[in-house]
PDB file of C-alpha atoms in Angstrom:
ATOM      1  CA  MET Q  11      -8.076 -36.671  -9.044  1.00 33.00           C
ATOM      2  CA  SER Q  12      -7.761 -39.878  -6.790  1.00 38.00           C
ATOM      3  CA  THR Q  13      -9.002 -39.834  -3.207  1.00 43.00           C
ATOM      4  CA  LEU Q  14      -6.330 -41.690  -1.327  1.00 45.00           C
ATOM      5  CA  THR Q  15      -7.560 -44.630   0.478  1.00 45.00           C
ATOM      6  CA  THR Q  16      -5.545 -45.421   3.618  1.00 43.00           C
ATOM      7  CA  GLN Q  17      -5.818 -48.827   5.949  1.00 44.00           C
ATOM      8  CA  THR Q  18      -6.485 -48.406   9.642  1.00 49.00           C
ATOM      9  CA  THR Q  19      -4.050 -50.660  12.005  1.00 54.00           C
ATOM     10  CA  ARG Q  20      -7.127 -53.231  12.700  1.00 73.00           C
ATOM     11  CA  THR Q  21      -5.401 -56.632  12.910  1.00 87.00           C
ATOM     12  CA  MET Q  22      -7.048 -59.728  11.419  1.00 95.00           C
ATOM     13  CA  ASP Q  23      -7.059 -62.817  12.982  1.00 95.00           C
ATOM     14  CA  ARG Q  24      -4.629 -65.268  11.947  1.00 95.00           C
ATOM     15  CA  LEU Q  25      -6.666 -67.996  10.408  1.00 97.00           C
ATOM     16  CA  LEU Q  26     -10.017 -67.161   8.660  1.00 98.00           C
ATOM     17  CA  PHE Q  27     -12.636 -70.015   7.884  1.00 98.00           C
ATOM     18  CA  GLY Q  28     -13.567 -69.801   4.471  1.00 97.00           C
ATOM     19  CA  ASP Q  29     -16.950 -71.614   3.171  1.00 95.00           C
ATOM     20  CA  ASN Q  30     -16.101 -73.440  -0.205  1.00 90.00           C
ATOM     21  CA  GLN Q  31     -16.998 -76.473   1.167  1.00 91.00           C
ATOM     22  CA  PHE Q  32     -20.154 -75.554   1.919  1.00 92.00           C
ATOM     23  CA  PHE Q  33     -21.178 -74.736  -1.558  1.00 86.00           C
ATOM     24  CA  GLY Q  34     -19.466 -78.172  -3.479  1.00 68.00           C
ATOM     25  CA  VAL Q  35     -16.457 -75.785  -4.160  1.00 59.00           C
ATOM     26  CA  ASN Q  36     -13.011 -78.181  -4.752  1.00 57.00           C
ATOM     27  CA  HIS Q  37     -10.533 -77.417  -7.665  1.00 50.00           C
ATOM     28  CA  MET Q  38      -9.409 -80.786  -7.374  1.00 59.00           C
ATOM     29  CA  SER Q  39     -12.296 -83.517  -7.062  1.00 56.00           C
ATOM     30  CA  GLU Q  40     -15.498 -82.717  -8.568  1.00 64.00           C
ATOM     31  CA  GLU Q  41     -16.566 -86.075  -6.660  1.00 67.00           C
ATOM     32  CA  LYS Q  42     -15.371 -84.508  -3.515  1.00 66.00           C
ATOM     33  CA  ALA Q  43     -17.051 -81.234  -4.372  1.00 58.00           C
ATOM     34  CA  ARG Q  44     -20.420 -83.110  -4.885  1.00 67.00           C
ATOM     35  CA  ALA Q  45     -20.534 -85.179  -1.618  1.00 65.00           C
ATOM     36  CA  GLN Q  46     -20.027 -81.925   0.027  1.00 67.00           C
ATOM     37  CA  GLN Q  47     -22.546 -80.007  -1.446  1.00 68.00           C
ATOM     38  CA  MET Q  48     -25.111 -83.151  -0.791  1.00 76.00           C
ATOM     39  CA  ARG Q  49     -23.937 -83.147   2.613  1.00 78.00           C
ATOM     40  CA  PHE Q  50     -24.182 -79.461   3.378  1.00 85.00           C
ATOM     41  CA  GLN Q  51     -27.494 -78.977   2.220  1.00 88.00           C
ATOM     42  CA  ASP Q  52     -28.679 -79.154   5.595  1.00 92.00           C
ATOM     43  CA  LEU Q  53     -28.267 -75.965   7.463  1.00 94.00           C
ATOM     44  CA  ASN Q  54     -27.709 -77.934  10.721  1.00 95.00           C
ATOM     45  CA  ALA Q  55     -24.796 -79.436   9.138  1.00 95.00           C
ATOM     46  CA  VAL Q  56     -23.159 -76.010   8.171  1.00 95.00           C
ATOM     47  CA  MET Q  57     -23.873 -74.675  11.413  1.00 97.00           C
ATOM     48  CA  GLY Q  58     -22.162 -77.525  13.091  1.00 97.00           C
ATOM     49  CA  VAL Q  59     -18.900 -77.584  11.434  1.00 97.00           C
ATOM     50  CA  LEU Q  60     -18.967 -73.304  12.138  1.00 97.00           C
ATOM     51  CA  ASP Q  61     -19.488 -74.063  15.546  1.00 98.00           C
ATOM     52  CA  GLY Q  62     -16.426 -76.307  15.492  1.00 97.00           C
ATOM     53  CA  ALA Q  63     -14.361 -73.718  14.231  1.00 98.00           C
ATOM     54  CA  ILE Q  64     -15.256 -71.733  16.920  1.00 97.00           C
ATOM     55  CA  ASP Q  65     -14.602 -73.625  19.468  1.00 97.00           C
ATOM     56  CA  GLU Q  66     -11.093 -74.103  18.322  1.00 97.00           C
ATOM     57  CA  GLY Q  67     -10.905 -70.625  18.186  1.00 96.00           C
ATOM     58  CA  VAL Q  68     -11.718 -69.617  14.741  1.00 97.00           C
ATOM     59  CA  ARG Q  69     -14.013 -66.392  15.074  1.00 96.00           C
ATOM     60  CA  THR Q  70     -13.422 -64.780  11.541  1.00 98.00           C
ATOM     61  CA  PHE Q  71     -15.989 -66.393   8.686  1.00 98.00           C
ATOM     62  CA  MET Q  72     -14.798 -65.282   5.467  1.00 98.00           C
ATOM     63  CA  CYS Q  73     -18.085 -66.242   3.306  1.00 97.00           C
ATOM     64  CA  THR Q  74     -19.751 -65.326   0.174  1.00 95.00           C
ATOM     65  CA  THR Q  75     -23.103 -63.850  -0.054  1.00 94.00           C
ATOM     66  CA  HIS Q  76     -24.690 -66.855  -1.102  1.00 90.00           C
ATOM     67  CA  ASP Q  77     -28.226 -67.061   0.040  1.00 87.00           C
ATOM     68  CA  ARG Q  78     -27.301 -70.300   2.154  1.00 92.00           C
ATOM     69  CA  ILE Q  79     -25.083 -67.667   4.013  1.00 95.00           C
ATOM     70  CA  SER Q  80     -28.418 -64.999   4.736  1.00 95.00           C
ATOM     71  CA  GLU Q  81     -29.503 -68.476   6.730  1.00 96.00           C
ATOM     72  CA  VAL Q  82     -26.328 -68.691   8.561  1.00 97.00           C
ATOM     73  CA  ALA Q  83     -26.764 -65.166   9.642  1.00 98.00           C
ATOM     74  CA  ASP Q  84     -29.986 -65.618  10.789  1.00 98.00           C
ATOM     75  CA  ARG Q  85     -29.064 -68.481  12.751  1.00 98.00           C
ATOM     76  CA  VAL Q  86     -26.471 -66.044  14.242  1.00 98.00           C
ATOM     77  CA  ARG Q  87     -29.010 -63.431  15.033  1.00 98.00           C
ATOM     78  CA  ALA Q  88     -30.972 -65.482  17.076  1.00 98.00           C
ATOM     79  CA  ALA Q  89     -28.066 -66.613  19.507  1.00 98.00           C
ATOM     80  CA  PRO Q  90     -26.221 -63.899  20.728  1.00 96.00           C
ATOM     81  CA  GLU Q  91     -24.994 -65.369  23.501  1.00 96.00           C
ATOM     82  CA  ARG Q  92     -23.549 -68.309  21.377  1.00 97.00           C
ATOM     83  CA  TYR Q  93     -21.948 -66.018  18.391  1.00 97.00           C
ATOM     84  CA  ASP Q  94     -21.401 -62.527  20.406  1.00 94.00           C
ATOM     85  CA  ASP Q  95     -17.584 -63.129  19.034  1.00 94.00           C
ATOM     86  CA  LEU Q  96     -18.255 -64.090  15.701  1.00 98.00           C
ATOM     87  CA  GLN Q  97     -17.283 -61.712  13.077  1.00 98.00           C
ATOM     88  CA  PHE Q  98     -18.155 -62.148   9.403  1.00 98.00           C
ATOM     89  CA  TYR Q  99     -15.739 -61.281   6.331  1.00 98.00           C
ATOM     90  CA  PRO Q 100     -18.296 -60.787   3.414  1.00 98.00           C
ATOM     91  CA  CYS Q 101     -17.186 -61.149  -0.429  1.00 97.00           C
ATOM     92  CA  MET Q 102     -19.297 -59.939  -2.993  1.00 94.00           C
ATOM     93  CA  PRO Q 103     -20.982 -60.071  -5.298  1.00 89.00           C
ATOM     94  CA  TYR Q 104     -22.224 -63.788  -5.737  1.00 80.00           C
ATOM     95  CA  ALA Q 105     -22.681 -63.552  -9.429  1.00 67.00           C
ATOM     96  CA  HIS Q 106     -24.986 -66.927  -9.548  1.00 65.00           C
ATOM     97  CA  LYS Q 107     -27.376 -65.605  -7.353  1.00 66.00           C
ATOM     98  CA  TYR Q 108     -27.980 -62.137  -9.559  1.00 61.00           C
ATOM     99  CA  ALA Q 109     -28.558 -64.214 -12.770  1.00 58.00           C
ATOM    100  CA  ASN Q 110     -30.576 -67.145 -11.315  1.00 63.00           C
ATOM    101  CA  ALA Q 111     -32.943 -64.110  -9.405  1.00 62.00           C
ATOM    102  CA  VAL Q 112     -33.262 -62.519 -12.304  1.00 59.00           C
ATOM    103  CA  THR Q 113     -34.037 -65.476 -14.912  1.00 65.00           C
ATOM    104  CA  GLU Q 114     -36.839 -66.367 -11.935  1.00 75.00           C
ATOM    105  CA  GLU Q 115     -38.331 -63.103 -10.920  1.00 70.00           C
ATOM    106  CA  GLY Q 116     -37.398 -60.927 -13.957  1.00 67.00           C
ATOM    107  CA  PHE Q 117     -35.008 -57.652 -13.429  1.00 54.00           C
ATOM    108  CA  LEU Q 118     -37.403 -55.642 -11.022  1.00 58.00           C
ATOM    109  CA  GLY Q 119     -38.468 -58.584  -9.142  1.00 64.00           C
ATOM    110  CA  ALA Q 120     -34.922 -58.871  -8.883  1.00 60.00           C
ATOM    111  CA  VAL Q 121     -34.337 -55.489  -7.855  1.00 57.00           C
ATOM    112  CA  ARG Q 122     -36.844 -55.876  -5.158  1.00 61.00           C
ATOM    113  CA  LYS Q 123     -35.237 -59.114  -3.810  1.00 62.00           C
ATOM    114  CA  PHE Q 124     -32.079 -57.603  -3.248  1.00 57.00           C
ATOM    115  CA  LEU Q 125     -32.150 -53.937  -2.637  1.00 54.00           C
ATOM    116  CA  PRO Q 126     -32.004 -53.175   1.319  1.00 50.00           C
ATOM    117  CA  ASN Q 127     -35.262 -52.415   2.530  1.00 50.00           C
ATOM    118  CA  ASP Q 128     -34.554 -49.160   4.680  1.00 47.00           C
ATOM    119  CA  GLY Q 129     -32.833 -47.777   1.943  1.00 48.00           C
ATOM    120  CA  LEU Q 130     -35.315 -48.784  -1.327  1.00 44.00           C
ATOM    121  CA  LEU Q 131     -35.844 -45.247  -2.384  1.00 43.00           C
ATOM    122  CA  ASP Q 132     -32.591 -43.856  -2.253  1.00 53.00           C
ATOM    123  CA  SER Q 133     -30.864 -47.111  -4.013  1.00 48.00           C
ATOM    124  CA  VAL Q 134     -33.751 -47.017  -6.818  1.00 47.00           C
ATOM    125  CA  MET Q 135     -32.579 -43.393  -7.288  1.00 46.00           C
ATOM    126  CA  ARG Q 136     -29.217 -43.925  -7.276  1.00 51.00           C
ATOM    127  CA  GLY Q 137     -29.464 -47.133  -9.695  1.00 51.00           C
ATOM    128  CA  THR Q 138     -31.850 -44.925 -11.918  1.00 50.00           C
ATOM    129  CA  SER Q 139     -29.069 -42.172 -11.907  1.00 48.00           C
ATOM    130  CA  SER Q 140     -26.521 -44.841 -12.904  1.00 48.00           C
ATOM    131  CA  PHE Q 141     -28.389 -45.666 -15.856  1.00 44.00           C
ATOM    132  CA  ALA Q 142     -29.326 -42.400 -17.298  1.00 41.00           C
ATOM    133  CA  LYS Q 143     -25.713 -41.139 -16.434  1.00 41.00           C
ATOM    134  CA  LYS Q 144     -23.618 -43.794 -17.244  1.00 47.00           C
ATOM    135  CA  ASP Q 145     -22.372 -43.483 -13.674  1.00 59.00           C
ATOM    136  CA  ILE Q 146     -20.489 -46.377 -12.195  1.00 65.00           C
ATOM    137  CA  GLU Q 147     -19.843 -45.050  -8.800  1.00 76.00           C
ATOM    138  CA  GLY Q 148     -23.433 -44.671  -8.397  1.00 74.00           C
ATOM    139  CA  LEU Q 149     -24.358 -48.264  -9.141  1.00 72.00           C
ATOM    140  CA  THR Q 150     -21.272 -50.021  -7.273  1.00 78.00           C
ATOM    141  CA  THR Q 151     -22.639 -48.275  -4.499  1.00 84.00           C
ATOM    142  CA  LEU Q 152     -26.010 -49.735  -5.154  1.00 83.00           C
ATOM    143  CA  LEU Q 153     -25.062 -53.311  -5.560  1.00 84.00           C
ATOM    144  CA  ILE Q 154     -22.678 -53.141  -2.121  1.00 91.00           C
ATOM    145  CA  ASP Q 155     -25.996 -52.143  -0.557  1.00 92.00           C
ATOM    146  CA  ALA Q 156     -27.468 -54.948  -1.675  1.00 87.00           C
ATOM    147  CA  GLU Q 157     -24.928 -57.610  -1.004  1.00 91.00           C
ATOM    148  CA  LEU Q 158     -24.614 -56.491   2.160  1.00 95.00           C
ATOM    149  CA  LYS Q 159     -28.317 -56.710   3.293  1.00 92.00           C
ATOM    150  CA  MET Q 160     -28.311 -59.936   4.841  1.00 95.00           C
ATOM    151  CA  PHE Q 161     -25.166 -59.263   7.229  1.00 97.00           C
ATOM    152  CA  SER Q 162     -27.617 -56.264   9.168  1.00 96.00           C
ATOM    153  CA  GLY Q 163     -26.804 -56.049  12.587  1.00 96.00           C
ATOM    154  CA  LEU Q 164     -23.349 -58.103  12.226  1.00 98.00           C
ATOM    155  CA  SER Q 165     -20.127 -57.704  12.313  1.00 97.00           C
ATOM    156  CA  THR Q 166     -18.362 -57.307   9.341  1.00 98.00           C
ATOM    157  CA  PRO Q 167     -14.947 -55.274   9.681  1.00 98.00           C
ATOM    158  CA  VAL Q 168     -13.707 -56.341   6.233  1.00 98.00           C
ATOM    159  CA  ILE Q 169     -15.698 -56.495   3.168  1.00 98.00           C
ATOM    160  CA  TRP Q 170     -14.176 -58.056  -0.085  1.00 98.00           C
ATOM    161  CA  LEU Q 171     -14.457 -57.626  -3.478  1.00 96.00           C
ATOM    162  CA  GLN Q 172     -14.436 -61.100  -5.357  1.00 95.00           C
ATOM    163  CA  ASN Q 173     -11.864 -61.848  -8.092  1.00 94.00           C
ATOM    164  CA  VAL Q 174     -14.358 -62.544 -10.554  1.00 90.00           C
ATOM    165  CA  VAL Q 175     -14.885 -58.746 -10.414  1.00 91.00           C
ATOM    166  CA  VAL Q 176     -11.485 -57.614  -9.615  1.00 94.00           C
ATOM    167  CA  ASP Q 177      -9.767 -59.208 -12.012  1.00 94.00           C
ATOM    168  CA  LEU Q 178     -12.360 -58.287 -14.746  1.00 91.00           C
ATOM    169  CA  LEU Q 179     -12.088 -54.383 -13.963  1.00 92.00           C
ATOM    170  CA  SER Q 180      -8.010 -55.060 -13.726  1.00 94.00           C
ATOM    171  CA  GLY Q 181      -8.053 -56.521 -17.163  1.00 93.00           C
ATOM    172  CA  LEU Q 182     -10.257 -53.794 -18.577  1.00 91.00           C
ATOM    173  CA  GLY Q 183      -8.319 -51.114 -17.381  1.00 92.00           C
ATOM    174  CA  PHE Q 184     -11.097 -49.621 -15.445  1.00 90.00           C
ATOM    175  CA  THR Q 185      -9.512 -49.618 -12.236  1.00 94.00           C
ATOM    176  CA  ASP Q 186     -10.816 -46.343 -10.699  1.00 92.00           C
ATOM    177  CA  ALA Q 187     -14.108 -48.993  -9.995  1.00 92.00           C
ATOM    178  CA  LEU Q 188     -11.488 -50.454  -7.078  1.00 95.00           C
ATOM    179  CA  ARG Q 189     -11.251 -47.078  -5.277  1.00 95.00           C
ATOM    180  CA  ILE Q 190     -14.318 -46.157  -5.370  1.00 93.00           C
ATOM    181  CA  PHE Q 191     -15.559 -49.691  -3.974  1.00 95.00           C
ATOM    182  CA  ALA Q 192     -12.610 -48.935  -1.142  1.00 97.00           C
ATOM    183  CA  ASP Q 193     -14.058 -45.463  -0.111  1.00 96.00           C
ATOM    184  CA  TYR Q 194     -17.450 -46.573  -0.049  1.00 96.00           C
ATOM    185  CA  VAL Q 195     -16.837 -49.824   2.318  1.00 97.00           C
ATOM    186  CA  ARG Q 196     -15.023 -47.220   4.490  1.00 97.00           C
ATOM    187  CA  ASP Q 197     -17.353 -44.295   4.418  1.00 96.00           C
ATOM    188  CA  ARG Q 198     -20.781 -46.049   4.674  1.00 95.00           C
ATOM    189  CA  TYR Q 199     -19.926 -49.207   6.439  1.00 96.00           C
ATOM    190  CA  GLY Q 200     -17.040 -48.242   8.959  1.00 97.00           C
ATOM    191  CA  ALA Q 201     -15.191 -51.600   7.380  1.00 98.00           C
ATOM    192  CA  GLU Q 202     -11.797 -52.287   5.787  1.00 98.00           C
ATOM    193  CA  PRO Q 203     -11.936 -53.083   1.878  1.00 98.00           C
ATOM    194  CA  GLY Q 204     -10.338 -55.781   0.721  1.00 98.00           C
ATOM    195  CA  PHE Q 205      -9.414 -57.451  -2.645  1.00 98.00           C
ATOM    196  CA  ILE Q 206      -9.524 -60.938  -3.619  1.00 98.00           C
ATOM    197  CA  THR Q 207      -7.517 -62.014  -7.176  1.00 97.00           C
ATOM    198  CA  MET Q 208      -5.491 -64.248  -9.075  1.00 96.00           C
ATOM    199  CA  ASN Q 209      -3.108 -62.159 -10.478  1.00 96.00           C
ATOM    200  CA  LEU Q 210      -1.685 -60.662  -6.846  1.00 97.00           C
ATOM    201  CA  PRO Q 211       1.638 -58.596  -8.449  1.00 97.00           C
ATOM    202  CA  ARG Q 212      -0.638 -56.964 -11.273  1.00 97.00           C
ATOM    203  CA  LEU Q 213      -3.487 -55.914  -8.939  1.00 98.00           C
ATOM    204  CA  LEU Q 214      -1.057 -54.363  -6.407  1.00 98.00           C
ATOM    205  CA  ASP Q 215      -0.092 -52.384  -9.481  1.00 97.00           C
ATOM    206  CA  ASP Q 216      -3.457 -51.461 -10.007  1.00 98.00           C
ATOM    207  CA  LEU Q 217      -4.184 -50.301  -6.881  1.00 98.00           C
ATOM    208  CA  ASP Q 218      -1.345 -48.119  -6.251  1.00 98.00           C
ATOM    209  CA  ARG Q 219      -2.162 -46.199  -9.160  1.00 97.00           C
ATOM    210  CA  VAL Q 220      -5.696 -45.320  -7.885  1.00 97.00           C
ATOM    211  CA  GLY Q 221      -4.441 -44.360  -4.573  1.00 97.00           C
ATOM    212  CA  VAL Q 222      -5.533 -47.245  -2.491  1.00 97.00           C
ATOM    213  CA  VAL Q 223      -2.881 -47.403  -0.091  1.00 96.00           C
ATOM    214  CA  ASN Q 224      -1.704 -50.692   2.082  1.00 97.00           C
ATOM    215  CA  PRO Q 225      -4.781 -52.972   0.964  1.00 98.00           C
ATOM    216  CA  ILE Q 226      -5.774 -55.723   2.346  1.00 98.00           C
ATOM    217  CA  VAL Q 227      -5.446 -58.335  -0.593  1.00 98.00           C
ATOM    218  CA  CYS Q 228      -6.074 -62.231  -1.083  1.00 98.00           C
ATOM    219  CA  ALA Q 229      -4.514 -64.565  -3.229  1.00 98.00           C
ATOM    220  CA  ASN Q 230      -3.430 -68.320  -4.192  1.00 97.00           C
ATOM    221  CA  ILE Q 231      -0.216 -68.638  -2.215  1.00 98.00           C
ATOM    222  CA  ASN Q 232       1.077 -71.869  -1.872  1.00 97.00           C
ATOM    223  CA  ALA Q 233       4.493 -73.596  -2.736  1.00 95.00           C
ATOM    224  CA  LEU Q 234       3.254 -75.460  -6.067  1.00 95.00           C
ATOM    225  CA  GLY Q 235       2.247 -72.085  -7.815  1.00 95.00           C
ATOM    226  CA  PHE Q 236      -1.264 -73.411  -7.811  1.00 94.00           C
ATOM    227  CA  ARG Q 237      -3.863 -71.109  -9.148  1.00 93.00           C
ATOM    228  CA  MET Q 238      -1.133 -68.197  -9.117  1.00 96.00           C
ATOM    229  CA  SER Q 239      -1.052 -66.353 -12.194  1.00 93.00           C
ATOM    230  CA  GLY Q 240       2.674 -65.037 -13.017  1.00 84.00           C
ATOM    231  CA  GLY Q 241       3.998 -67.758 -10.781  1.00 92.00           C
ATOM    232  CA  VAL Q 242       5.427 -68.006  -7.542  1.00 95.00           C
ATOM    233  CA  ASP Q 243       8.777 -65.897  -8.179  1.00 96.00           C
ATOM    234  CA  GLY Q 244       6.365 -62.740  -8.974  1.00 96.00           C
ATOM    235  CA  TYR Q 245       4.381 -63.382  -5.683  1.00 97.00           C
ATOM    236  CA  LEU Q 246       7.523 -63.988  -3.167  1.00 97.00           C
ATOM    237  CA  GLU Q 247       9.205 -60.691  -4.288  1.00 97.00           C
ATOM    238  CA  ALA Q 248       5.451 -58.983  -4.017  1.00 97.00           C
ATOM    239  CA  MET Q 249       5.654 -60.395  -0.657  1.00 96.00           C
ATOM    240  CA  ARG Q 250       9.199 -59.029   0.306  1.00 97.00           C
ATOM    241  CA  ALA Q 251       8.558 -55.405  -1.403  1.00 97.00           C
ATOM    242  CA  ARG Q 252       5.494 -54.290  -1.674  1.00 96.00           C
ATOM    243  CA  PRO Q 253       3.618 -52.776   1.105  1.00 96.00           C
ATOM    244  CA  PHE Q 254       0.277 -54.607   1.735  1.00 98.00           C
ATOM    245  CA  ARG Q 255      -1.703 -57.037   3.819  1.00 98.00           C
ATOM    246  CA  ALA Q 256      -1.277 -60.481   2.616  1.00 98.00           C
ATOM    247  CA  VAL Q 257      -4.250 -62.869   3.082  1.00 98.00           C
ATOM    248  CA  ALA Q 258      -2.875 -66.487   1.495  1.00 98.00           C
ATOM    249  CA  MET Q 259      -6.068 -68.605   0.168  1.00 97.00           C
ATOM    250  CA  SER Q 260      -5.205 -72.240  -1.444  1.00 96.00           C
ATOM    251  CA  VAL Q 261      -2.358 -73.126   0.719  1.00 97.00           C
ATOM    252  CA  PHE Q 262      -2.419 -76.514   0.700  1.00 96.00           C
ATOM    253  CA  ALA Q 263      -3.314 -76.368  -3.380  1.00 94.00           C
ATOM    254  CA  SER Q 264      -6.557 -78.055  -2.777  1.00 87.00           C
ATOM    255  CA  GLY Q 265      -4.955 -81.289  -1.225  1.00 89.00           C
ATOM    256  CA  ALA Q 266      -1.896 -81.423  -3.553  1.00 93.00           C
ATOM    257  CA  ILE Q 267       0.732 -80.423  -0.290  1.00 96.00           C
ATOM    258  CA  PRO Q 268       0.992 -82.235   2.588  1.00 96.00           C
ATOM    259  CA  PRO Q 269      -0.806 -79.960   5.585  1.00 96.00           C
ATOM    260  CA  ARG Q 270       2.379 -79.795   7.453  1.00 96.00           C
ATOM    261  CA  GLU Q 271       4.701 -78.780   4.472  1.00 97.00           C
ATOM    262  CA  ALA Q 272       2.156 -76.311   3.197  1.00 97.00           C
ATOM    263  CA  ILE Q 273       1.864 -74.545   6.504  1.00 97.00           C
ATOM    264  CA  GLU Q 274       5.365 -74.576   7.489  1.00 96.00           C
ATOM    265  CA  TRP Q 275       5.998 -72.948   3.783  1.00 97.00           C
ATOM    266  CA  VAL Q 276       3.304 -70.341   4.207  1.00 97.00           C
ATOM    267  CA  CYS Q 277       4.149 -69.253   7.357  1.00 96.00           C
ATOM    268  CA  GLY Q 278       7.414 -68.514   6.571  1.00 94.00           C
ATOM    269  CA  LEU Q 279       7.134 -66.267   4.204  1.00 96.00           C
ATOM    270  CA  PRO Q 280       7.171 -62.225   5.051  1.00 93.00           C
ATOM    271  CA  ASN Q 281       4.230 -59.612   5.138  1.00 93.00           C
ATOM    272  CA  LEU Q 282       1.593 -62.944   5.859  1.00 96.00           C
ATOM    273  CA  GLU Q 283      -1.107 -61.226   7.754  1.00 96.00           C
ATOM    274  CA  SER Q 284      -3.613 -64.330   7.948  1.00 97.00           C
ATOM    275  CA  ILE Q 285      -4.623 -67.597   6.224  1.00 98.00           C
ATOM    276  CA  VAL Q 286      -7.999 -68.375   4.637  1.00 98.00           C
ATOM    277  CA  PHE Q 287      -8.795 -72.277   4.879  1.00 97.00           C
ATOM    278  CA  GLY Q 288     -11.642 -74.571   4.457  1.00 94.00           C
ATOM    279  CA  ALA Q 289     -12.724 -77.672   6.099  1.00 93.00           C
ATOM    280  CA  SER Q 290     -15.616 -80.023   6.704  1.00 92.00           C
ATOM    281  CA  SER Q 291     -15.006 -81.634   9.785  1.00 94.00           C
ATOM    282  CA  ARG Q 292     -13.676 -79.983  13.543  1.00 96.00           C
ATOM    283  CA  GLU Q 293     -11.111 -82.641  13.563  1.00 97.00           C
ATOM    284  CA  HIS Q 294      -9.645 -81.221  10.234  1.00 96.00           C
ATOM    285  CA  ILE Q 295      -9.776 -77.595  12.003  1.00 97.00           C
ATOM    286  CA  ALA Q 296      -8.111 -78.121  14.970  1.00 97.00           C
ATOM    287  CA  SER Q 297      -5.331 -80.138  12.869  1.00 97.00           C
ATOM    288  CA  THR Q 298      -4.801 -76.857  10.801  1.00 97.00           C
ATOM    289  CA  VAL Q 299      -4.968 -74.437  13.906  1.00 96.00           C
ATOM    290  CA  ARG Q 300      -2.255 -76.633  15.936  1.00 96.00           C
ATOM    291  CA  LEU Q 301       0.002 -76.330  12.599  1.00 96.00           C
ATOM    292  CA  VAL Q 302      -0.593 -72.562  12.559  1.00 96.00           C
ATOM    293  CA  GLU Q 303       0.513 -72.242  16.268  1.00 94.00           C
ATOM    294  CA  GLU Q 304       3.307 -74.304  16.064  1.00 94.00           C
ATOM    295  CA  HIS Q 305       4.909 -72.498  12.883  1.00 93.00           C
ATOM    296  CA  TRP Q 306       3.720 -68.553  14.246  1.00 88.00           C
ATOM    297  CA  PRO Q 307       4.720 -69.323  17.625  1.00 71.00           C
ATOM    298  CA  LEU Q 308       4.842 -66.040  18.503  1.00 59.00           C
ATOM    299  CA  LEU Q 309       1.345 -65.178  18.316  1.00 54.00           C
ATOM    300  CA  SER Q 310      -1.759 -67.642  18.821  1.00 54.00           C
ATOM    301  CA  VAL Q 311      -4.574 -67.916  15.970  1.00 58.00           C
ATOM    302  CA  ARG Q 312      -6.882 -65.328  17.241  1.00 59.00           C
ATOM    303  CA  GLU Q 313      -4.975 -62.178  18.591  1.00 56.00           C
TER     304      GLU Q 313
END
């Protein structure tokens, strides 16, 4: 029998700052993606933009577990007086990181690199048991611990499972793993589980079946239906009728929708709790903040 996984009432900020721009991710322009990747090879450039977001009142960094983020985490730990109000929303796993580590260091080298130091023996034992018994729960918890190692000592109130895994599990019908993730994140880390998907209606059905109640779900939500599997109408119906906490990404459809039009449309949707966005300059961050404050007038960007 599935354990019912409930959500607490902890409120998320209205705006979450994403990290795609730091790693050359742009779904419309390869040229722009390459330029961003080159610019942000310098960690000081990354921190400059993150500082700009903080100064504009955006204090939640929704980030992958890319190796470069560990350098950001080190900078944040080293300057608590500057970053005492910053919280991280880690998104795991970063699949390329594991593939590269195994290629460069072999399987055991990769294991030593990613396992938490303070729980190495326990983690190895759980991992060994997983392979021996084909125990997916043990393997899942092992990987979660490995991914969160870089955020030790930092605030991580929401921990996300990336769409590359969420949608694969959904497609394979192995949805119990979603509940395993949710339960472990709550029990071990005292955090709320979040799920990123390219197919919002289907994922909500899956989470209902395994007893994850009122989940936090991040999906592409924009007026053009850009990267919204199932179409805009299905998403709008889910927003109106389904009990979940919606986080919208790709609201600008990678630049295809003018900013004011995009923000006005998405802020008018029911049941929207947060927007995650990326930007490469403080000017663009400030512009998004002002638009959100204009179209969500009753509440500030940071509640």
